Coordinates of C-alpha atoms in Angstrom, one line a residue:
X1 CA -33.2 31.3 15.9
X2 CA -32.3 28.3 17.9
X3 CA -34.0 26.0 15.4
X4 CA -32.0 27.5 12.5
X5 CA -28.7 27.0 14.5
X6 CA -29.7 23.5 15.2
X7 CA -30.3 22.8 11.5
X8 CA -26.9 24.3 10.7
X9 CA -25.1 22.2 13.3
X10 CA -23.0 19.4 11.8
X11 CA -23.3 15.8 13.0
X12 CA -20.5 14.5 15.1
X13 CA -18.8 12.6 12.2
X14 CA -18.8 15.8 10.1
X15 CA -17.1 17.8 12.8
X16 CA -14.5 15.0 13.0
X17 CA -13.9 15.3 9.2
X18 CA -13.5 19.0 9.4
X19 CA -11.1 18.7 12.3
X20 CA -9.2 16.0 10.3
X21 CA -8.8 18.4 7.3
X22 CA -7.5 21.2 9.5
X23 CA -5.0 19.0 11.4
X24 CA -3.6 17.5 8.2
X25 CA -3.3 20.8 6.3
X26 CA -1.5 22.3 9.4
X27 CA 0.8 19.3 9.4
X28 CA 1.6 19.8 5.7
X29 CA 2.5 23.4 6.4
X30 CA 4.7 22.5 9.3
X31 CA 6.5 19.8 7.3
X32 CA 7.1 22.1 4.4
X33 CA 8.7 24.7 6.7
X34 CA 10.9 21.9 8.2
X35 CA 12.0 20.6 4.8
X36 CA 12.7 24.0 3.4
X37 CA 14.9 24.8 6.5
X38 CA 16.8 21.5 6.1
X39 CA 17.0 22.0 2.3
X40 CA 15.4 18.6 1.7
X41 CA 12.6 17.5 -0.7
X42 CA 11.2 14.4 1.2
X43 CA 10.6 13.4 4.8
X44 CA 11.9 9.9 4.1
X45 CA 13.8 9.2 0.9
X46 CA 12.5 6.2 -1.1
X47 CA 9.3 5.7 -3.0
X48 CA 8.2 9.3 -3.1
X49 CA 10.6 10.3 -5.9
X50 CA 9.5 7.4 -8.0
X51 CA 5.8 8.3 -7.6
X52 CA 6.5 11.9 -8.7
X53 CA 8.5 10.6 -11.8
X54 CA 5.6 8.4 -12.8
X55 CA 3.1 11.3 -12.2
X56 CA 5.4 13.4 -14.5
X57 CA 5.1 10.7 -17.2
X58 CA 1.3 10.8 -17.0
X59 CA 1.2 14.6 -17.0
X60 CA 3.5 14.9 -20.0
X61 CA 1.9 12.1 -22.0
X62 CA 5.1 9.9 -21.9
X63 CA 5.2 6.2 -21.5
X64 CA 4.2 5.0 -18.1
X65 CA 7.5 3.4 -17.0
X66 CA 10.1 3.4 -14.3
X67 CA 13.5 4.3 -15.6
X68 CA 15.7 1.6 -14.0
X69 CA 18.9 2.8 -15.7
X70 CA 18.9 -0.1 -18.2
X71 CA 15.5 -1.2 -19.4
X72 CA 12.3 0.6 -18.6
X73 CA 10.0 -1.2 -16.2
X74 CA 6.5 -0.6 -17.6
X75 CA 4.5 -2.5 -14.9
X76 CA 6.7 -1.9 -11.8
X77 CA 4.0 0.1 -10.0
X78 CA 0.2 0.2 -10.1
X79 CA -1.0 3.5 -11.5
X80 CA -3.7 5.1 -9.3
X81 CA -1.5 7.1 -6.9
X82 CA 0.8 8.5 -9.6
X83 CA -2.4 9.3 -11.6
X84 CA -3.7 11.3 -8.5
X85 CA -0.5 13.2 -8.3
X86 CA -0.4 13.9 -12.1
X87 CA -3.0 16.7 -11.7
X88 CA -0.8 18.9 -9.5
X89 CA 2.3 17.9 -11.4
X90 CA 0.7 19.0 -14.6
X91 CA -0.1 22.4 -13.0
X92 CA 3.5 22.6 -11.9
X93 CA 4.6 22.0 -15.5
X94 CA 2.3 24.4 -17.1
X95 CA 1.7 27.3 -14.6
X96 CA 4.7 29.5 -14.4
X97 CA 4.1 30.9 -10.9
X98 CA 4.0 27.4 -9.3
X99 CA 7.6 26.9 -8.0
X100 CA 9.1 23.5 -7.2
X101 CA 8.5 24.0 -3.5
X102 CA 4.9 25.1 -4.1
X103 CA 4.4 22.0 -6.2
X104 CA 5.6 19.8 -3.4
X105 CA 3.2 21.5 -1.0
X106 CA 0.3 21.1 -3.5
X107 CA 1.0 17.4 -3.8
X108 CA 1.1 17.0 0.0
X109 CA -2.3 18.8 0.2
X110 CA -3.7 16.2 -2.2
X111 CA -2.5 13.5 0.0
X112 CA -3.9 15.3 3.1
X113 CA -7.3 15.3 1.3
X114 CA -7.0 11.5 0.9
X115 CA -6.3 11.2 4.6
X116 CA -9.4 13.3 5.3
X117 CA -11.5 11.1 3.0
X118 CA -10.3 8.1 5.0
X119 CA -11.7 9.7 8.1
X120 CA -15.1 10.2 6.5
X121 CA -15.1 6.6 5.3
X122 CA -14.3 5.5 8.8
X123 CA -17.4 7.4 10.1
X124 CA -19.5 5.8 7.4
X125 CA -18.2 2.3 8.2
X126 CA -18.9 2.9 11.9
X127 CA -22.4 4.1 11.2
X128 CA -23.2 1.1 9.0
X129 CA -22.0 -1.3 11.6
X130 CA -23.0 0.2 14.9
X131 CA -25.1 3.3 14.4
X132 CA -24.5 7.1 14.5
X133 CA -22.7 7.2 17.8
X134 CA -20.2 4.5 16.8
X135 CA -19.7 6.3 13.5
X136 CA -19.0 9.6 15.1
X137 CA -16.7 8.1 17.7
X138 CA -14.8 6.1 15.1
X139 CA -14.4 9.2 12.9
X140 CA -13.0 11.2 15.8
X141 CA -10.5 8.5 16.6
X142 CA -9.4 8.4 12.9
X143 CA -9.2 12.2 12.8
X144 CA -6.9 12.4 15.8
X145 CA -4.6 9.5 15.0
X146 CA -1.2 11.0 15.0
X147 CA 0.3 8.3 12.7
X148 CA -2.4 9.0 10.1
X149 CA -1.7 12.8 10.4
X150 CA 2.0 12.2 9.9
X151 CA 1.5 10.0 6.8
X152 CA -0.9 12.6 5.3
X153 CA 2.2 14.8 4.9
X154 CA 4.2 12.3 2.9
X155 CA 4.1 11.6 -0.8
X156 CA 3.3 7.9 -0.2
X157 CA 0.3 5.9 -1.2
X158 CA -0.8 4.9 2.3
X159 CA -3.4 7.7 2.7
X160 CA -5.1 7.0 -0.6
X161 CA -5.0 3.3 0.0
X162 CA -6.5 3.7 3.5
X163 CA -9.4 5.8 2.1
X164 CA -10.3 3.3 -0.6
X165 CA -9.9 0.3 1.7
X166 CA -12.2 1.8 4.3
X167 CA -14.7 2.9 1.6
X168 CA -14.8 -0.6 0.3
X169 CA -15.5 -1.9 3.8
X170 CA -18.2 0.7 4.4
X171 CA -20.0 -0.3 1.1
X172 CA -19.9 -4.0 2.0
X173 CA -21.2 -3.2 5.5
X174 CA -24.1 -1.3 4.0
X175 CA -24.9 -4.1 1.6
X176 CA -24.9 -6.6 4.5
X177 CA -27.2 -4.6 6.8
X178 CA -29.8 -3.8 4.1
X179 CA -32.8 -6.1 3.9
X180 CA -33.4 -7.8 0.6
X181 CA -37.0 -6.7 0.3
X182 CA -38.5 -5.0 -2.7
X183 CA -36.3 -2.0 -2.6
X184 CA -35.5 -0.3 -5.9
X185 CA -32.6 -1.6 -7.8
X186 CA -30.3 1.5 -7.3
X187 CA -31.0 1.2 -3.5
X188 CA -30.1 -2.4 -3.4
X189 CA -27.1 -2.2 -5.8
X190 CA -25.7 1.3 -5.2
X191 CA -23.5 0.5 -2.2
X192 CA -22.3 -2.7 -3.9
X193 CA -21.3 -0.8 -7.0
X194 CA -19.3 1.9 -5.2
X195 CA -17.8 -0.8 -2.9
X196 CA -16.6 -2.7 -5.9
X197 CA -15.1 0.5 -7.5
X198 CA -13.4 1.4 -4.2
X199 CA -12.0 -2.2 -4.0
X200 CA -10.6 -1.8 -7.6
X201 CA -9.1 1.5 -6.7
X202 CA -7.5 0.1 -3.6
X203 CA -6.0 -2.7 -5.6
X204 CA -4.7 -0.2 -8.1
X205 CA -3.0 1.6 -5.3
X206 CA -1.7 -1.4 -3.3
X207 CA -2.3 -4.8 -4.8
X208 CA -2.2 -6.4 -1.3
X209 CA -6.0 -5.7 -1.1
X210 CA -6.8 -8.1 -4.0
X211 CA -7.7 -11.0 -1.7
X212 CA -10.6 -8.9 -0.3
X213 CA -12.7 -9.6 -3.3
X214 CA -12.9 -13.4 -3.1
X215 CA -13.1 -13.2 0.7
X216 CA -16.2 -11.0 0.6
X217 CA -17.9 -13.1 -2.0
X218 CA -17.2 -16.4 -0.2
X219 CA -18.3 -15.0 3.2
X220 CA -21.5 -13.5 1.7
X221 CA -22.5 -16.7 -0.1
X222 CA -21.5 -18.9 2.8
X223 CA -23.7 -17.0 5.3
X224 CA -26.5 -16.7 2.8
X225 CA -26.4 -20.4 2.2
X226 CA -26.4 -21.1 6.0
X227 CA -29.4 -18.8 6.4
X228 CA -31.2 -20.6 3.6
X229 CA -31.7 -17.5 1.5
X230 CA -29.2 -17.0 -1.3
X231 CA -30.9 -13.6 -2.2
X232 CA -29.0 -12.2 0.7
X233 CA -25.8 -12.6 -1.4
X234 CA -27.3 -11.2 -4.6
X235 CA -25.5 -7.9 -4.1
X236 CA -22.1 -9.6 -4.7
X237 CA -22.9 -9.8 -8.4
X238 CA -22.9 -6.0 -8.7
X239 CA -19.9 -5.8 -6.4
X240 CA -17.8 -8.1 -8.6
X241 CA -19.0 -6.5 -11.8
X242 CA -18.1 -3.0 -10.6
X243 CA -14.7 -4.3 -9.5
X244 CA -14.0 -5.7 -12.9
X245 CA -15.0 -2.5 -14.6
X246 CA -12.6 -0.5 -12.4
X247 CA -9.7 -2.9 -12.4
X248 CA -9.7 -4.5 -15.8
X249 CA -8.0 -1.6 -17.7
X250 CA -4.7 -2.2 -15.9
X251 CA -4.1 -5.9 -16.9
X252 CA -5.4 -5.1 -20.4
X253 CA -2.9 -2.3 -20.7
X254 CA -0.2 -4.7 -19.5
X255 CA -1.2 -7.2 -22.1
X256 CA -0.7 -4.6 -24.7
X257 CA 2.7 -3.3 -23.6
X258 CA 4.2 -6.4 -22.2
X259 CA 2.5 -9.2 -24.1
X260 CA 1.1 -10.7 -20.9
X261 CA -1.9 -9.8 -18.8
X262 CA 0.1 -8.9 -15.6
X263 CA -2.6 -8.6 -12.9
X264 CA -0.7 -6.4 -10.6
X265 CA 3.0 -5.5 -11.1
X266 CA 6.4 -7.0 -12.1
X267 CA 7.9 -5.9 -8.8
X268 CA 6.7 -8.8 -6.6
X269 CA 9.8 -10.8 -7.2
X270 CA 12.4 -8.2 -6.1
X271 CA 10.1 -7.3 -3.2
X272 CA 10.0 -10.9 -2.1
X273 CA 13.8 -11.1 -2.5
X274 CA 14.1 -8.0 -0.4
X275 CA 12.0 -9.8 2.3
X276 CA 13.5 -13.3 2.2
X277 CA 16.9 -13.0 0.4
X278 CA 20.2 -13.7 2.2
X279 CA 20.6 -10.0 2.9
X280 CA 17.1 -9.6 4.5
X281 CA 16.7 -8.0 7.9
X282 CA 13.0 -7.5 8.2
X283 CA 13.2 -3.9 6.9
X284 CA 13.2 -2.9 3.3
X285 CA 16.7 -2.5 1.8
X286 CA 17.0 -2.6 -1.9
X287 CA 20.7 -2.0 -2.0
X288 CA 21.2 -5.6 -3.2
X289 CA 20.2 -4.0 -6.6
X290 CA 22.8 -1.2 -6.4
X291 CA 25.7 -1.5 -8.8
X292 CA 29.3 -2.0 -7.7
X293 CA 31.3 1.1 -8.4
X294 CA 33.7 -0.6 -10.8
X295 CA 33.5 -3.5 -13.2
X296 CA 35.7 -6.3 -11.8
X297 CA 38.1 -7.7 -14.3
X298 CA 38.0 -4.8 -16.7
X299 CA 41.7 -4.1 -16.4
X300 CA 42.5 -7.8 -16.9
X301 CA 40.5 -7.9 -20.1
X302 CA 41.5 -4.5 -21.5
X303 CA 44.5 -3.4 -19.6
X304 CA 42.9 -0.1 -18.6
X305 CA 40.8 1.5 -15.9
X306 CA 37.8 3.2 -17.3
X307 CA 36.8 4.9 -14.1
X308 CA 33.8 4.6 -11.9
X309 CA 31.1 6.2 -14.1
X310 CA 31.7 4.1 -17.3
X311 CA 32.4 1.0 -15.3
X312 CA 29.4 1.0 -13.0
X313 CA 27.0 -1.9 -13.5
X314 CA 23.4 -0.7 -13.4
X315 CA 20.9 -2.3 -11.0
X316 CA 18.4 -4.0 -13.2
X317 CA 19.3 -7.6 -12.2
X318 CA 22.7 -6.5 -13.4
X319 CA 21.4 -6.8 -17.0
X320 CA 22.3 -5.4 -20.4
X321 CA 24.4 -2.2 -20.1
X322 CA 25.9 -1.5 -23.5
X323 CA 28.7 1.0 -23.9
X324 CA 29.8 2.3 -27.3
X325 CA 33.0 0.3 -27.3
X326 CA 34.6 -3.0 -26.2
X327 CA 31.6 -5.3 -26.7
X328 CA 32.4 -8.8 -25.8
X329 CA 31.0 -11.3 -28.3
X330 CA 29.9 -14.8 -27.3
X331 CA 28.6 -17.5 -29.5
X332 CA 26.5 -18.9 -26.7
X333 CA 24.1 -15.9 -26.8
X334 CA 21.7 -14.6 -29.4
X335 CA 22.7 -11.7 -31.6
X336 CA 25.9 -9.9 -30.7
X337 CA 26.0 -11.6 -27.3
X338 CA 26.3 -9.9 -23.9
X339 CA 28.7 -7.1 -23.1
X340 CA 31.5 -7.6 -20.6
X341 CA 29.4 -5.8 -18.1
X342 CA 26.6 -8.3 -18.6
X343 CA 28.9 -11.3 -18.2
X344 CA 30.5 -9.8 -15.1
X345 CA 27.1 -9.0 -13.7
X346 CA 25.9 -12.5 -14.2
X347 CA 28.8 -13.7 -12.0
X348 CA 27.3 -11.6 -9.2
X349 CA 24.0 -13.5 -9.3
X350 CA 24.4 -16.1 -6.5
X351 CA 21.6 -18.3 -7.8
X352 CA 22.6 -18.9 -11.4
X353 CA 25.6 -20.1 -13.3
X354 CA 26.5 -17.3 -15.6
X355 CA 27.1 -19.8 -18.5
X356 CA 23.6 -21.2 -18.0
X357 CA 21.3 -22.2 -20.8
X358 CA 18.3 -21.1 -18.7
X359 CA 16.1 -19.1 -21.0
X360 CA 14.8 -17.1 -18.1
X361 CA 18.3 -15.7 -17.4
X362 CA 18.8 -14.8 -21.0
X363 CA 15.4 -13.0 -21.2
X364 CA 16.2 -11.1 -18.0
X365 CA 19.6 -10.0 -19.3
X366 CA 18.1 -8.7 -22.4
X367 CA 15.4 -6.7 -20.7
X368 CA 12.4 -8.9 -20.1
X369 CA 11.0 -7.6 -16.8
X370 CA 8.6 -10.6 -16.4
X371 CA 11.6 -12.9 -16.5
X372 CA 13.5 -10.6 -14.1
X373 CA 10.5 -10.8 -11.7
X374 CA 10.4 -14.6 -11.9
X375 CA 14.1 -14.9 -11.3
X376 CA 14.0 -12.8 -8.2
X377 CA 11.0 -14.7 -6.9
X378 CA 12.7 -18.0 -7.6
X379 CA 15.8 -16.9 -5.8
X380 CA 13.8 -15.7 -2.8
X381 CA 12.0 -19.0 -2.3
X382 CA 15.1 -21.0 -2.9
X383 CA 16.9 -19.0 -0.2
X384 CA 13.9 -19.4 2.2
X385 CA 13.8 -23.1 1.7
X386 CA 17.5 -23.5 2.6
X387 CA 17.0 -22.0 6.1
X388 CA 13.4 -22.1 7.3
X389 CA 14.5 -21.2 10.9
X390 CA 16.0 -17.9 9.6
X391 CA 12.7 -17.2 7.8
X392 CA 10.8 -17.8 11.1
X393 CA 13.1 -15.4 12.9
X394 CA 12.6 -12.8 10.2
X395 CA 8.8 -13.2 10.6
X396 CA 9.1 -12.3 14.3
X397 CA 11.2 -9.3 13.5
X398 CA 8.8 -8.2 10.8
X399 CA 5.8 -8.4 13.2
X400 CA 7.7 -6.4 15.7
X401 CA 8.2 -3.7 13.1
X402 CA 4.6 -3.9 12.0
X403 CA 3.1 -3.5 15.5
X404 CA 5.6 -0.9 16.7
X405 CA 3.7 2.2 18.0
X406 CA 5.9 4.7 16.1
X407 CA 7.6 4.8 12.7
X408 CA 11.3 4.2 12.5
X409 CA 12.3 6.9 10.0
X410 CA 11.4 10.5 9.5
X411 CA 11.3 11.5 13.1
X412 CA 13.5 14.4 14.4
X413 CA 16.2 13.7 16.9
X414 CA 16.4 14.8 20.5
X415 CA 13.6 15.7 22.9
X416 CA 11.2 16.4 20.0
X417 CA 11.6 12.9 18.6
X418 CA 11.1 11.3 22.0
X419 CA 7.9 13.4 22.5
X420 CA 6.6 12.3 19.2
X421 CA 7.2 8.6 20.0
X422 CA 5.4 9.0 23.3
X423 CA 2.5 10.7 21.5
X424 CA 2.3 7.8 18.9
X425 CA 2.4 5.2 21.7
X426 CA -0.2 7.1 23.8
X427 CA -2.7 6.9 21.0
X428 CA -1.9 3.4 19.5
X429 CA -1.8 1.3 22.7
X430 CA -5.2 2.5 24.1
X431 CA -6.6 2.1 20.5
X432 CA -5.6 -1.6 20.5
X433 CA -7.0 -2.1 24.0
X434 CA -10.3 -0.6 23.1
X435 CA -10.5 -2.4 19.8
X436 CA -9.8 -5.7 21.6
X437 CA -12.7 -5.0 24.0
X438 CA -14.9 -3.9 21.2
X439 CA -14.1 -7.2 19.4
X440 CA -15.1 -9.2 22.5
X441 CA -18.4 -7.2 22.8
X442 CA -19.0 -7.6 19.1
X443 CA -18.7 -11.4 19.3
X444 CA -20.8 -11.7 22.5
X445 CA -23.5 -9.3 21.4
X446 CA -23.5 -10.3 17.7
X447 CA -26.7 -11.3 15.9
X448 CA -29.9 -9.5 15.2
X449 CA -30.7 -8.6 18.8
X450 CA -27.2 -7.5 19.7
X451 CA -25.5 -4.1 19.7
X452 CA -24.3 -4.5 16.1
X453 CA -26.5 -4.1 13.1
X454 CA -24.7 -6.8 11.1
X455 CA -23.9 -10.4 11.7
X456 CA -21.1 -10.7 14.3
X457 CA -18.8 -12.6 11.8
X458 CA -19.2 -9.7 9.4
X459 CA -18.5 -7.2 12.1
X460 CA -15.3 -8.9 13.1
X461 CA -14.2 -9.4 9.5
X462 CA -14.8 -5.7 8.6
X463 CA -13.1 -4.2 11.6
X464 CA -10.3 -6.6 12.7
X465 CA -9.9 -8.4 9.4
X466 CA -7.9 -5.7 7.5
X467 CA -5.2 -5.1 10.1
X468 CA -4.8 -8.8 10.7
X469 CA -4.6 -9.5 7.0
X470 CA -2.0 -6.9 6.5
X471 CA -0.1 -8.3 9.5
X472 CA -0.2 -11.8 7.9
X473 CA 1.3 -10.4 4.6
X474 CA 4.1 -9.0 6.7
X475 CA 5.0 -12.4 8.0
X476 CA 6.5 -12.9 4.6
X477 CA 7.2 -9.4 3.2
X478 CA 9.0 -6.6 5.1
X479 CA 7.3 -5.2 8.1
X480 CA 6.6 -1.5 8.9
X481 CA 4.0 0.7 10.6
X482 CA 3.5 2.1 7.2
X483 CA 1.9 -1.1 6.1
X484 CA -0.2 -1.2 9.3
X485 CA -1.7 2.3 9.0
X486 CA -4.5 1.5 6.5
X487 CA -5.8 -1.2 8.8
X488 CA -6.0 1.2 11.7
X489 CA -9.0 3.1 10.2
X490 CA -11.5 0.1 10.4
X491 CA -9.9 -0.8 13.7
X492 CA -11.1 2.6 15.0
X493 CA -14.7 1.3 14.6
X494 CA -14.0 -1.6 16.9
X495 CA -12.3 0.8 19.3
X496 CA -15.3 3.1 19.2
X497 CA -17.6 0.2 20.2
X498 CA -15.3 -0.8 23.0
X499 CA -15.0 2.8 24.3
X500 CA -18.8 3.4 24.1
X501 CA -19.5 0.2 25.9
X502 CA -17.1 1.1 28.8
X503 CA -18.7 4.5 29.0
X504 CA -22.2 2.9 29.1
X505 CA -21.0 0.7 32.0
X506 CA -20.0 3.7 33.9
X507 CA -23.3 5.3 33.2
X508 CA -26.0 2.6 33.2
X509 CA -28.6 5.0 32.0
X510 CA -26.8 5.4 28.7
X511 CA -28.3 3.6 25.7
X512 CA -26.2 1.0 23.9
X513 CA -24.1 1.8 20.8
X514 CA -26.8 0.2 18.6
X515 CA -29.5 2.6 19.6
X516 CA -27.6 5.7 18.5
X517 CA -27.9 8.8 20.6

């Protein structure tokens, strides 16, 4: 009987995954009760509604495009997270008994499953790097991370991105630790293939992960060259091929609908302007794209006030917004020329002369989202170049927001909010301390005889590299704990090594993390 129970017992990492699922589903239930009581749809207003709209486009077979109010943006967002939500949204559209509130809960449950997958991937990464005990400890840290639990209740892409990011790291770690030998081809290439596919999925969720591909290839080839055995890097061929298979459909689709092979999105320019423009504060605030409530000068031109609704200039770089009457014709523009709204809108662009002959401006006004993207990017860099000290101050603010222990928005007020902030800080600060110690031990004990089963440079790159890379991105772009969260999962592996090492020092008879347990 005892033997049967022992065989039924789950390994430590599996218990952590089960606990993660329970905690995240319980959090979803709690947040749904809170939102229903407050008569709200989202914890934090912003991207969630856009993701649901795109999921509705996919579920209904409509064109995949963000309705900007003027011209559709067909490559504003990469498609994987909306594609994930399209399943429950389709059910909500076609199953009568699924209410709008039930659909919201169903979508949150899908996100919670992604968060649970991230915990499993963390355990696998830890096992590949440091053995079973490191894998189990890392999975428990990821499962109990209150920030990860909180984001598993939000209709945002961070949980999916964290899962795919960590899976890609785990696959690379398994490729690195496997001996070249005469193992069968599936054994040698299997982890590389699913690591490449996970990398493609991560890039189709958040394009910020795209530099991971060349970094892995360069590091693998460099270390293999140093070791005098290029066969050690042979797995990178399968890794790159799998990535291309998974990622290529998106730029090919963009070539078809936009006439250009856009690799990621056409939203980089506005995002950069949000981060570096004259209105930038270090936080995301897209109100610079919001329309003024009335068209200036309309009463001068036409002697009448048409009211807020008909006079509002839409946000799309203040471009073409044609009404059914009072078009203003100009010989300087193609076709019928711009409307009065377009001309007035161009006057609001601080970086262009509205009478310019710049073809980029003309393209943007008439709906070219690629030109719009380039204009915003050009304006952002121009503004940054005019005041580098301001950019440096913004970078400090962004790093403060990135490394803050708790999120800024979405927390309740009063004592509950204070308690949640204390809880976030009580987890995050020790996590960083343990991960720092784990990084020190990893560097000192690296190599074939150390506590880590992979080269110490690989171990550092796979555990600390993601969070530091994301932090580097937030030196330029806006900073938020939301963008740090995916990097915390591999960081849990370094923290697990640090914690187990401290525990071993307290109990000298304990074996090292490498030996398992």
